[in-house]
Amino acid sequence: MSGASAIRDHIKDWWHGTEPTTWTSMGVISDGSYDVPEGLFFSFPCTTKYFRYNIVKGLKLSNNTRSHIEKNVNELKSEKDEANKILGV
């Protein structure tokens, strides 16, 4: 899929809302769902309506998916620490 069509589909979901019983992946600030630390910007399954999103809760995740999430969280935390170190934060 091209970047342009991905953007189009994302804007469509944001503008019109997701269809009932469906969700889309969105990069949003974590609320602690799926063991992703609060405040971390991460991709989650979301529903949208009226330009608001809600993280879909309770999806059953395979061990493989959980492993990928944990790996990505660790990488993001490491990158955040590195950036903060460079910035002196």
C-alpha positions as a printed NumPy array, in Angstrom:
array([[  0.   ,   0.   ,   0.   ],
       [  1.314,   3.409,  -0.843],
       [  1.805,   6.056,   1.792],
       [ -0.818,   8.242,   0.094],
       [ -3.536,   5.591,   0.247],
       [ -2.672,   4.845,   3.883],
       [ -3.071,   8.538,   4.712],
       [ -6.364,   8.645,   2.779],
       [ -7.73 ,   5.645,   4.688],
       [ -6.629,   7.082,   8.016],
       [ -8.242,  10.466,   7.329],
       [-11.427,   8.698,   6.171],
       [-11.637,   6.809,   9.481],
       [-10.899,   9.983,  11.424],
       [-13.45 ,  12.034,   9.461],
       [-16.294,   9.513,   9.135],
       [-15.525,   7.283,  12.112],
       [-14.784,   3.592,  12.02 ],
       [-17.529,   1.217,  10.997],
       [-19.324,  -0.562,  13.85 ],
       [-17.427,  -3.679,  15.008],
       [-14.24 ,  -2.531,  13.232],
       [-11.138,  -0.697,  14.354],
       [ -8.053,   0.85 ,  12.826],
       [ -4.457,   1.15 ,  14.002],
       [ -3.517,   4.606,  15.242],
       [ -0.441,   6.068,  16.862],
       [ -1.727,   7.615,  20.102],
       [ -0.536,   8.323,  23.643],
       [ -0.731,   5.163,  25.737],
       [ -3.141,   4.952,  28.637],
       [ -1.407,   1.787,  29.862],
       [ -3.362,  -0.582,  27.614],
       [ -1.69 ,  -3.811,  26.498],
       [  1.109,  -3.257,  29.046],
       [  2.458,  -0.262,  27.12 ],
       [  3.602,   2.328,  29.697],
       [  1.376,   5.367,  30.09 ],
       [  2.475,   8.388,  28.104],
       [  4.372,   6.448,  25.43 ],
       [  3.327,   7.207,  21.835],
       [  2.424,   3.792,  20.365],
       [  0.21 ,   2.169,  17.756],
       [ -3.04 ,   0.786,  19.176],
       [ -6.252,  -0.66 ,  17.811],
       [ -8.711,   2.259,  17.935],
       [-12.251,   3.142,  17.079],
       [-13.053,   6.692,  16.011],
       [-16.196,   8.796,  16.117],
       [-16.669,  12.571,  15.931],
       [-12.895,  13.114,  15.64 ],
       [-12.223,  11.279,  18.897],
       [-10.525,   7.959,  19.339],
       [-10.869,   5.176,  21.867],
       [ -8.322,   2.432,  22.326],
       [ -9.982,  -0.952,  21.839],
       [ -9.589,  -2.893,  25.079],
       [ -9.334,  -6.591,  25.703],
       [ -8.217,  -7.993,  22.357],
       [ -6.667, -11.418,  22.778],
       [ -3.005, -11.203,  21.793],
       [ -0.809, -14.108,  20.785],
       [  2.483, -14.683,  22.566],
       [  4.232, -13.604,  19.36 ],
       [  2.329, -10.306,  19.297],
       [  3.037,  -9.71 ,  22.997],
       [  6.722, -10.359,  22.336],
       [  6.757,  -7.796,  19.488],
       [  4.992,  -5.221,  21.654],
       [  7.498,  -5.741,  24.468],
       [ 10.428,  -5.447,  22.042],
       [  9.03 ,  -2.209,  20.549],
       [  8.311,  -0.744,  23.985],
       [ 11.885,  -1.448,  25.089],
       [ 13.277,   0.145,  21.917],
       [ 11.094,   3.244,  22.325],
       [ 12.041,   3.618,  25.991],
       [ 15.721,   3.305,  25.088],
       [ 15.372,   5.901,  22.314],
       [ 13.504,   8.243,  24.656],
       [ 16.242,   7.886,  27.306],
       [ 18.92 ,   8.541,  24.671],
       [ 17.116,  11.669,  23.402],
       [ 16.625,  12.946,  26.943],
       [ 20.316,  12.376,  27.653],
       [ 21.318,  14.365,  24.56 ],
       [ 18.916,  17.156,  25.511],
       [ 20.039,  17.15 ,  29.122],
       [ 16.549,  16.395,  30.37 ]])
